[in-house]
CSV table of C-alpha atoms and ligand atoms in Angstrom, one decimal:
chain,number,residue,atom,x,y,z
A,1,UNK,CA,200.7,44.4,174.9
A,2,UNK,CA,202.0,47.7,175.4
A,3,UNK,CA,201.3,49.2,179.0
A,4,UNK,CA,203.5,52.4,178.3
A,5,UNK,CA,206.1,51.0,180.9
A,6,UNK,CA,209.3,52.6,181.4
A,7,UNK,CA,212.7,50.4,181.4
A,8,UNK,CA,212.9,51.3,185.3
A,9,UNK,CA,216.6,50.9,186.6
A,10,UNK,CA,215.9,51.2,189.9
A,11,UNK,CA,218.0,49.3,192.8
A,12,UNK,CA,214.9,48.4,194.5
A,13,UNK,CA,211.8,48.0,194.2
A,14,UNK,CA,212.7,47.2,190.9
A,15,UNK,CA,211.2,45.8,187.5
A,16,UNK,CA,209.2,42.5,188.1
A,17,UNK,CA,208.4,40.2,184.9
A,18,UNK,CA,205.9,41.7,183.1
A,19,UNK,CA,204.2,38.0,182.2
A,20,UNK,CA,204.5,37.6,186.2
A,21,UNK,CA,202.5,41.1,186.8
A,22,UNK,CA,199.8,40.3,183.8
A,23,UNK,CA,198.9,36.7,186.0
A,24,UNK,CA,198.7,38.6,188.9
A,25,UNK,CA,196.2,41.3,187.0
A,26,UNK,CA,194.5,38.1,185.8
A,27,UNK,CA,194.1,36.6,189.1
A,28,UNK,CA,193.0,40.1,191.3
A,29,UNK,CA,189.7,40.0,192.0
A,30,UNK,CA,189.1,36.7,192.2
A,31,UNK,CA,191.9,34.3,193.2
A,32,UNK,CA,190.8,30.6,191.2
A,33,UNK,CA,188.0,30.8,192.2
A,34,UNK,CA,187.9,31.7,196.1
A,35,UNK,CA,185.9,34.7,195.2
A,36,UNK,CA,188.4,36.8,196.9
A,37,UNK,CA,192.1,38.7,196.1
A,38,UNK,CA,194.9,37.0,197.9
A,39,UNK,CA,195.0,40.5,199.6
A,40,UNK,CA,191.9,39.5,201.5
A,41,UNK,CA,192.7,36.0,202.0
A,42,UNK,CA,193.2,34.4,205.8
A,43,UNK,CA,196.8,33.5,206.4
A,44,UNK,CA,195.0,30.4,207.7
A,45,UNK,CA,193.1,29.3,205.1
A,46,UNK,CA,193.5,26.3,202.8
A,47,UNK,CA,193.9,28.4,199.8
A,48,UNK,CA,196.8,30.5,201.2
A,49,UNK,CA,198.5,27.3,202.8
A,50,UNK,CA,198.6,25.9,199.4
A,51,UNK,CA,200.4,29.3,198.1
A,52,UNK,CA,203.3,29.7,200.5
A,53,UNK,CA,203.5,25.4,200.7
A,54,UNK,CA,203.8,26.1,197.0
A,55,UNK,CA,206.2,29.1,196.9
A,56,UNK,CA,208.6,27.1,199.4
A,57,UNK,CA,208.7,24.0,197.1
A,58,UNK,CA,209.1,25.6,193.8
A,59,UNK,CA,212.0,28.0,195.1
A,60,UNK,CA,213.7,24.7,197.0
A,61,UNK,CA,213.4,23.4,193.8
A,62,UNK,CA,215.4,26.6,191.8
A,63,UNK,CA,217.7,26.6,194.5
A,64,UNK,CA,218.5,22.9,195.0
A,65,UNK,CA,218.2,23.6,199.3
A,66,UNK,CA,219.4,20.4,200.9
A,67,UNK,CA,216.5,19.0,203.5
A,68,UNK,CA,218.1,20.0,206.5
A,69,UNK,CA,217.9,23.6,205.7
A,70,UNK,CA,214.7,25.5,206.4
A,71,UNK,CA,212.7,28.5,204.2
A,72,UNK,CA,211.9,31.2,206.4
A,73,UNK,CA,209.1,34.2,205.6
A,74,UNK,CA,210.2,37.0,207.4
A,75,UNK,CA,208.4,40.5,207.5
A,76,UNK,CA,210.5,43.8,208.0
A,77,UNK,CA,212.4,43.2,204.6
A,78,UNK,CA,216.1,43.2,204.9
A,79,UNK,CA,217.3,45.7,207.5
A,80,UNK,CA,215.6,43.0,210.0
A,81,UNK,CA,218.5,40.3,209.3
A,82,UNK,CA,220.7,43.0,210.2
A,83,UNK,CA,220.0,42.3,213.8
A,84,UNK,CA,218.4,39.1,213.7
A,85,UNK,CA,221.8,37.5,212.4
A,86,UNK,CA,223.4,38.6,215.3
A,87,UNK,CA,221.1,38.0,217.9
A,88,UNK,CA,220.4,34.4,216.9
A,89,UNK,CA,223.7,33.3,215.7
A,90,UNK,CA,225.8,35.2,217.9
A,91,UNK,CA,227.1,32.3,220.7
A,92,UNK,CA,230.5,33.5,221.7
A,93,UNK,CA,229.2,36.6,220.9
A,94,UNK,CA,232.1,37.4,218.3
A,95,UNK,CA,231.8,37.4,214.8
A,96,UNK,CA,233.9,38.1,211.8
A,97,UNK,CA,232.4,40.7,208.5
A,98,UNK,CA,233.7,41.3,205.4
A,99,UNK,CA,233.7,44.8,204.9
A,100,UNK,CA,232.5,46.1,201.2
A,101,UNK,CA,230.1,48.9,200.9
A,102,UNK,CA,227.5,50.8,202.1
A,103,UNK,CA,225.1,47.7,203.1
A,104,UNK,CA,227.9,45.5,204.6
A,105,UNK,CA,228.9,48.4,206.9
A,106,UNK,CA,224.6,48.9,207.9
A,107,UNK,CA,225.0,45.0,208.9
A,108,UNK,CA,228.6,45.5,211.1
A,109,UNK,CA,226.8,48.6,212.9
A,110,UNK,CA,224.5,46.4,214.0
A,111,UNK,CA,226.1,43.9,214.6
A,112,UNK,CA,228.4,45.6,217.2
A,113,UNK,CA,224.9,45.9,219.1
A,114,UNK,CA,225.4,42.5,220.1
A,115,UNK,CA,228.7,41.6,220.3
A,116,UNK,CA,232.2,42.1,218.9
A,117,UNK,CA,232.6,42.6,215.3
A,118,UNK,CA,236.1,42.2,213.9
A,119,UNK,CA,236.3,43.0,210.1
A,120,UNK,CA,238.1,40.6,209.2
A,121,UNK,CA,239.1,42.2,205.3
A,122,UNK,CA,238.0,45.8,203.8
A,123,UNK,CA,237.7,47.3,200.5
A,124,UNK,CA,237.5,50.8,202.6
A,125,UNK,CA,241.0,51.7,201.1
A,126,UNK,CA,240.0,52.2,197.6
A,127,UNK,CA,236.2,53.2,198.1
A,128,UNK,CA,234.5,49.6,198.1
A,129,UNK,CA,235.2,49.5,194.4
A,130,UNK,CA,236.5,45.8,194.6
A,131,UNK,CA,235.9,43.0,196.6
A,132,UNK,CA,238.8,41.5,199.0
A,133,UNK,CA,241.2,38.5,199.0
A,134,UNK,CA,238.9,36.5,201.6
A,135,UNK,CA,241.6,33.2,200.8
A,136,UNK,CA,243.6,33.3,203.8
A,137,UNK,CA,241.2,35.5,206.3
A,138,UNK,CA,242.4,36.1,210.3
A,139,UNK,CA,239.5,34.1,211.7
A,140,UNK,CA,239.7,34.2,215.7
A,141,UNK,CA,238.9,30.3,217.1
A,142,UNK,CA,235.5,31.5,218.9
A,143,UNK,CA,234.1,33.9,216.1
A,144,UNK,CA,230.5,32.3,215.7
A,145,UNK,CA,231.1,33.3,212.2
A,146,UNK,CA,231.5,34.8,208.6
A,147,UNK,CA,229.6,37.5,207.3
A,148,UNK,CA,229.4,38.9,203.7
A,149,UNK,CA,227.0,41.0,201.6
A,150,UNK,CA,227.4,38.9,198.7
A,151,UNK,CA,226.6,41.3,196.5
A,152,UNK,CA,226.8,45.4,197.5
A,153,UNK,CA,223.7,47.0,195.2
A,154,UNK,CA,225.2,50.6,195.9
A,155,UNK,CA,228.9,49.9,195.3
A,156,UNK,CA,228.3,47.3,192.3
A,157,UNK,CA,230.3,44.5,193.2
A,158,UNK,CA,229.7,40.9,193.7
A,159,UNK,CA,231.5,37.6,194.9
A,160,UNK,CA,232.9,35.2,192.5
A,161,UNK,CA,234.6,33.2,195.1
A,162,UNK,CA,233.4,32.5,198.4
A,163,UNK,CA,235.7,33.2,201.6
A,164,UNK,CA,237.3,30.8,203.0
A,165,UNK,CA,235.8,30.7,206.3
A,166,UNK,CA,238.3,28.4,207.9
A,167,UNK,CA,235.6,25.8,208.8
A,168,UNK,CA,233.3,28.4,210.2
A,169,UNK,CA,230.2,29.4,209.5
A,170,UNK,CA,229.2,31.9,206.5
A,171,UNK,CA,226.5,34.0,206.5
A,172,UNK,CA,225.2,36.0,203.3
A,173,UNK,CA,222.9,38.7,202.5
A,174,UNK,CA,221.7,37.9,198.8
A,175,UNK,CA,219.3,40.7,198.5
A,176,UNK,CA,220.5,42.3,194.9
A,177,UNK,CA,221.5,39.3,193.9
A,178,UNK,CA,219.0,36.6,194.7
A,179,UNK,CA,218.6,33.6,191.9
A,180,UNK,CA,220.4,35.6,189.9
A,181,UNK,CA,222.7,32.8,189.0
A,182,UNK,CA,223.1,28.8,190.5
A,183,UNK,CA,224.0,29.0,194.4
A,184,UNK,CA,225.4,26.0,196.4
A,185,UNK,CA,223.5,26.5,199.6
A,186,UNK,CA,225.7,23.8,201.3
A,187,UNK,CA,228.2,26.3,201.1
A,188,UNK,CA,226.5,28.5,203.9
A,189,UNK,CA,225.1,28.8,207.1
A,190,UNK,CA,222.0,31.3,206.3
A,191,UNK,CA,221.6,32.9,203.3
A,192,UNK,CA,219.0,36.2,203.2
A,193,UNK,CA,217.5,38.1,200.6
A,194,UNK,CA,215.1,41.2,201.0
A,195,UNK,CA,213.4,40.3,198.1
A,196,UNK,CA,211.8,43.9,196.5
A,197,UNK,CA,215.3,43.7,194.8
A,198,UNK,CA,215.7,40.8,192.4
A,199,UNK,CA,212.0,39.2,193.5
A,200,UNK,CA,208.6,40.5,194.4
A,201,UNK,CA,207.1,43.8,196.3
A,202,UNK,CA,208.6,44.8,199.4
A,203,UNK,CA,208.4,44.4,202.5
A,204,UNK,CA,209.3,40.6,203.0
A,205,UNK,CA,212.8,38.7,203.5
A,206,UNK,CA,213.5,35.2,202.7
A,207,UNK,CA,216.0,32.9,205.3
A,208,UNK,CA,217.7,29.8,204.4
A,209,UNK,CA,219.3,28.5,207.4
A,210,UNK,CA,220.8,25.2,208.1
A,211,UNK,CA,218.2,23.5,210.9
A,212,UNK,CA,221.5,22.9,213.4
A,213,UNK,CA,221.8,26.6,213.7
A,214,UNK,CA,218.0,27.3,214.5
A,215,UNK,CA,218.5,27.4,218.8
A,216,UNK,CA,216.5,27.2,221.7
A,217,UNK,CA,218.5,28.8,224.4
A,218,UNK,CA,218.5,32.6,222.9
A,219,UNK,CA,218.9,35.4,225.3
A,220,UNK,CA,215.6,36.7,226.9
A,221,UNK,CA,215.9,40.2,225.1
A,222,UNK,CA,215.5,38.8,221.8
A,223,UNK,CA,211.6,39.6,220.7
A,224,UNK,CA,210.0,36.3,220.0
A,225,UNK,CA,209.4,37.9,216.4
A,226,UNK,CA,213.4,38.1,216.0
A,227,UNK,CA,214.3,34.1,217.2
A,228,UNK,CA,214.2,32.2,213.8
A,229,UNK,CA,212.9,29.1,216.2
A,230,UNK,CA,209.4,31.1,216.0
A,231,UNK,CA,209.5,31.4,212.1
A,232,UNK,CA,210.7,27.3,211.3
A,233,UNK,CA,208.2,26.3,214.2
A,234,UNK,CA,205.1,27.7,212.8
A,235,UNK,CA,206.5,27.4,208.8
A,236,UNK,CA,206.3,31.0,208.8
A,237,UNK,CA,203.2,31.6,209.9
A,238,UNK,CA,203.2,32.2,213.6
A,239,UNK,CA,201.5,35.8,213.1
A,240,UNK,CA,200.2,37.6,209.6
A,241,UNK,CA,202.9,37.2,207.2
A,242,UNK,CA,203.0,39.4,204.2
A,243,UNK,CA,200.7,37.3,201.8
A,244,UNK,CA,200.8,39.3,198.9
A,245,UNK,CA,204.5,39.4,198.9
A,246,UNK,CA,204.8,35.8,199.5
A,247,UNK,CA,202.3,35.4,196.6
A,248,UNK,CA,203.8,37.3,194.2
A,249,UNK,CA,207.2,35.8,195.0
A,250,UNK,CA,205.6,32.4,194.6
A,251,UNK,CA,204.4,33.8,190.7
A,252,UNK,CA,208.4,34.6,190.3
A,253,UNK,CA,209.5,31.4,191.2
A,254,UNK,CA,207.2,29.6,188.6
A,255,UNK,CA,208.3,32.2,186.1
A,256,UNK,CA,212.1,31.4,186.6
A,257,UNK,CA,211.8,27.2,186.7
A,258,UNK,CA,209.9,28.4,183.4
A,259,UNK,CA,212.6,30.1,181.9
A,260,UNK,CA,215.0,27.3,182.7
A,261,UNK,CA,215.7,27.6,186.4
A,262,UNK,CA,218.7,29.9,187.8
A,263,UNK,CA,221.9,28.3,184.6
A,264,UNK,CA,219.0,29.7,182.3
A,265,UNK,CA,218.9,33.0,184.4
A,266,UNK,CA,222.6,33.3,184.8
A,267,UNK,CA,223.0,33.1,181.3
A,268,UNK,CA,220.9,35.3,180.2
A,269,UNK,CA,222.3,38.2,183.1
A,270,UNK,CA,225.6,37.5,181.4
A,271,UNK,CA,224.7,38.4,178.4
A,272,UNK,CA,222.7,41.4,179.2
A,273,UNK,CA,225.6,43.3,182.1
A,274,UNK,CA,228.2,42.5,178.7
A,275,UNK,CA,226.0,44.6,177.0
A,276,UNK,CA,226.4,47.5,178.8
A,277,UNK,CA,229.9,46.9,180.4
A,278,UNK,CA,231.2,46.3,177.2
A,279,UNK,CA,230.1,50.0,175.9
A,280,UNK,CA,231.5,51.3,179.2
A,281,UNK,CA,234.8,49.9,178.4
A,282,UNK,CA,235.1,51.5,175.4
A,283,UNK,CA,233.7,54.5,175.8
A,284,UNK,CA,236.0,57.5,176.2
A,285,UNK,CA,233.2,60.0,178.0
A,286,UNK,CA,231.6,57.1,180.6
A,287,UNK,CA,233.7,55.1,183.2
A,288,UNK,CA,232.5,51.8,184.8
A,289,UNK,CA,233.3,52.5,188.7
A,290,UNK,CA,234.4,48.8,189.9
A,291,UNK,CA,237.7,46.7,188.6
A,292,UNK,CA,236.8,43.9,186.1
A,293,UNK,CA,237.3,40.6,188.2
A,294,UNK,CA,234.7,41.8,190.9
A,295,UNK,CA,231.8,43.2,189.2
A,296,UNK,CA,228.1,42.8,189.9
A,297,UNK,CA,225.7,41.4,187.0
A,298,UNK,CA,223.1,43.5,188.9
A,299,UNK,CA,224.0,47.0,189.8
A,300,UNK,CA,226.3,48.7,187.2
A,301,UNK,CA,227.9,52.3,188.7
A,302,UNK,CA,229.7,54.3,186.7
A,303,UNK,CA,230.6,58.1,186.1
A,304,UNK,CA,231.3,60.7,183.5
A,305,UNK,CA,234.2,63.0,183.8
A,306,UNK,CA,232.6,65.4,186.3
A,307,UNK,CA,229.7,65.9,189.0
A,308,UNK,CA,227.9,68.3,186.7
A,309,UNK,CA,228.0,66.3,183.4
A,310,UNK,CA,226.6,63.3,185.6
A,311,UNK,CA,223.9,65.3,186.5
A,312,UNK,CA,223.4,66.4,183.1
A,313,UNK,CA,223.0,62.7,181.9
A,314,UNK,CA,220.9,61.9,184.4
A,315,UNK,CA,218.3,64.9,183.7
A,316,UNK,CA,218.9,63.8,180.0
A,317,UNK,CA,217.7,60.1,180.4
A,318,UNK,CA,214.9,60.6,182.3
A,319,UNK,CA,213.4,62.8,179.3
A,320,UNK,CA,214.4,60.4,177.4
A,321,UNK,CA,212.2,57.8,179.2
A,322,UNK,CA,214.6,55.6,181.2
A,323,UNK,CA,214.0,55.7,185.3
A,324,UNK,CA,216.1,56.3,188.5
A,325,UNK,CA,219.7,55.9,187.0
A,326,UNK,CA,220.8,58.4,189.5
A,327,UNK,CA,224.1,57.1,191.1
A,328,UNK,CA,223.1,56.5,195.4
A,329,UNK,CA,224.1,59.6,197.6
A,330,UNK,CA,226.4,58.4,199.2
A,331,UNK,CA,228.9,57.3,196.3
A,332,UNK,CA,227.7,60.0,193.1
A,333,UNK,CA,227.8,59.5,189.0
A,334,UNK,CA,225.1,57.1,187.5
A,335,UNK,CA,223.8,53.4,188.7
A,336,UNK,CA,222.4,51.4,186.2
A,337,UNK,CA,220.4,48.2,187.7
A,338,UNK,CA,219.8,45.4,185.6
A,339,UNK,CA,218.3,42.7,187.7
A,340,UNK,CA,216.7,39.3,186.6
A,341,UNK,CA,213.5,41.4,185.5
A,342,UNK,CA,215.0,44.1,183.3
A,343,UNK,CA,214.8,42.8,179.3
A,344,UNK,CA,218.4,42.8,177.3
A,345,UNK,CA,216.3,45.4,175.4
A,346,UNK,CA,216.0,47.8,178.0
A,347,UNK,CA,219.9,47.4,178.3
A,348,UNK,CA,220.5,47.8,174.6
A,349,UNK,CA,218.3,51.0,175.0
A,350,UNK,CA,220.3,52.4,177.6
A,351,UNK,CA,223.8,52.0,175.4
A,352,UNK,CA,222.3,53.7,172.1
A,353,UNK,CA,221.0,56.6,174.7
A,354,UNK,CA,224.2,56.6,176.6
A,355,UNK,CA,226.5,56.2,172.9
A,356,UNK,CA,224.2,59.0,171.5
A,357,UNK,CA,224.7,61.2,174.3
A,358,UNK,CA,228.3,60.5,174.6
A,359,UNK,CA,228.6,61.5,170.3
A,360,UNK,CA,226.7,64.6,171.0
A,361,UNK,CA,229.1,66.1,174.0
B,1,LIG,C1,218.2,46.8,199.9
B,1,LIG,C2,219.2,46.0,200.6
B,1,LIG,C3,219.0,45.8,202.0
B,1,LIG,C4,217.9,46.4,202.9
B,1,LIG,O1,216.6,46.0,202.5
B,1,LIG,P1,215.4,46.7,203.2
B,1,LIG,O2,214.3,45.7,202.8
B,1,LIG,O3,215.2,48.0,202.6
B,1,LIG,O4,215.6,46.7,204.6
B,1,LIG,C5,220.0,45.0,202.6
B,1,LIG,N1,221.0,44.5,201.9
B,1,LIG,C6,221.2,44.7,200.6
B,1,LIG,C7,222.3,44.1,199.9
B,1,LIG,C8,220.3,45.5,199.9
B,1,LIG,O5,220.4,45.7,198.6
């Protein structure tokens, strides 16, 4: 059906799956049968203990998470984790951060809130436009551990080999990127995800984090809201969690095992970032911003020869019906982002706009 939607390229709240928005429409007024919207629903009631019992399962199951970690709810959306991290992992109170963007420095500044932060590597010299050698990192004995934003949505890059940690413990915020592609958890400590990015509606962050690192003895400043013990005792439901978010995340999950679980979805983001960094590479006018080896399936920067001819483009693709391709503030030129959501179509648009434009100037 044709809803007059708009290929939306936002970095977040971004495009959900439209078969995923059409259940939801189905299922509004009157969720199977409870004669209510899960909107309405008790956060204690049988109905909406099945849903988040359900959403858990089916994204253990996408995600392969060993037993002994646990799946944590988590209201306040990403920025939360920025001080939660810290305040619940921080035992030495030193920890090591991978410096590569915009939200990797938000997560060091908060960081240093709590404790010492030593950034340990740095893009910083060549404007977070690659991602470090993170083989042989400086790791001091009592850092409590490694921190990365695994994949920076306003810079555009993205991880293809983990740091080597030294035996330590990493620590990863997956927001742009989450089940995008296959992810060992095993490999980490906690892995995060504000999920409005590559999931559901805001406002809602998923934790995976190994049980051994869940603790007791926090400091008495942390809010009881902020100790992950709260969230795995009460299987994140020791106040109002955000229900429709976990709902609709729950519909995504589905959606992906559907589609063939996260080698399906990797695939297919493959395919679909080629599409457009391919045109980018041979385009004479348009410029992808980040070096080859380190760039993000997800959020695609990347300039014209001038501030004013960005601009230009920018005014020029919104007539032309394609949404929020506008570069962030704090780095300029154009951002395409492409998460699991966005069709190859709307991709394929965007090149015979961006090839046409590029013809005509
Ligand atoms: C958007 C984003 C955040 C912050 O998420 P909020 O829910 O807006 O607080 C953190 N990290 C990354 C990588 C993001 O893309």
């Amino acid at each position: 059906m044709n809803y007059g939607r708009t290929y939306n390229f936002s970095a977040g709240p971004a495009m959900m799956p439209e078969p995923v928005l059409e259940e939801i429409r189905d299922e509004m007024m009157n969720y199977r049968g409870s004669g209510m919207c899960v909107m309405e629903m008790s956060h204690r009631s049988k109905v909406f203990e099945e849903i988040i019992q359900e959403a858990e399962k089916d994204l253990r199951e996408l995600m392969n998470i060993p037993d002994n970690y646990k799946v944590l709810f988590i209201q306040g959306g990403g920025t939360v984790q920025f001080a939660m991290v810290p305040m619940n992992l921080m035992k030495n109170g030193k920890a090591c951060y991978i410096e590569t963007g915009a939200w990797s420095k938000k997560a060091i500044n908060e960081a240093k809130k709590y404790g010492e932060v030593i950034i340990a590597a740095s893009s910083k010299d060549k404007n977070f436009t690659y991602i470090p050698d993170c083989s042989d990192l400086d790791i001091p004995d009592d850092a409590d551990y490694v921190y990365i934003c695994e994949n920076e949505t306003i810079n555009g890059t993205t991880y293809y080999n983990l740091p080597n940690t030294k035996g330590k413990i990493l620590v990863s915020d997956q927001s742009s990127m989450f089940l995008s592609r296959p992810c060992n958890v095993s490999d980490y400590g906690l892995i995060w995800a504000g999920v409005q990015k590559n999931v559901g509606p805001a406002g809602l962050a998923i934790v995976i984090i190994r049980e051994d690192l869940i603790r007791e003895d926090l400091p008495a400043f942390v809010p009881t809201y902020l100790s992950y013990k709260t969230h795995a005792d009460a299987a994140s439901l020791y106040n109002t969690p955000n229900c429709w978010a976990i709902y609709c995340c729950g519909k995504v999950f589905k959606y992906l095992k559907k589609l063939g679980g996260l080698e399906a979805m990797n695939r297919i983001n493959e395919e679909k970032a080629a599409v457009l960094y391919d045109f980018l590479d041979n385009s004479k006018f348009f410029k992808a911003a980040v070096v080859k080896k380190d760039r993000s399936l997800m959020n695609v920067p990347f300039v014209t020869p001038s501030k004013e001819q960005d601009a230009d483009v920018v005014a020029a693709s919104k007539a032309a019906g394609f949404d929020n391709l506008k570069g962030h503030k704090s780095v300029g030129g154009l951002r395409a982002s492409i998460y699991n959501a966005m069709p190859k179509e709307g991709v394929e648009a965007l090149v015979a706009f961006l090839k046409d434009y590029e013809a005509k100037h």
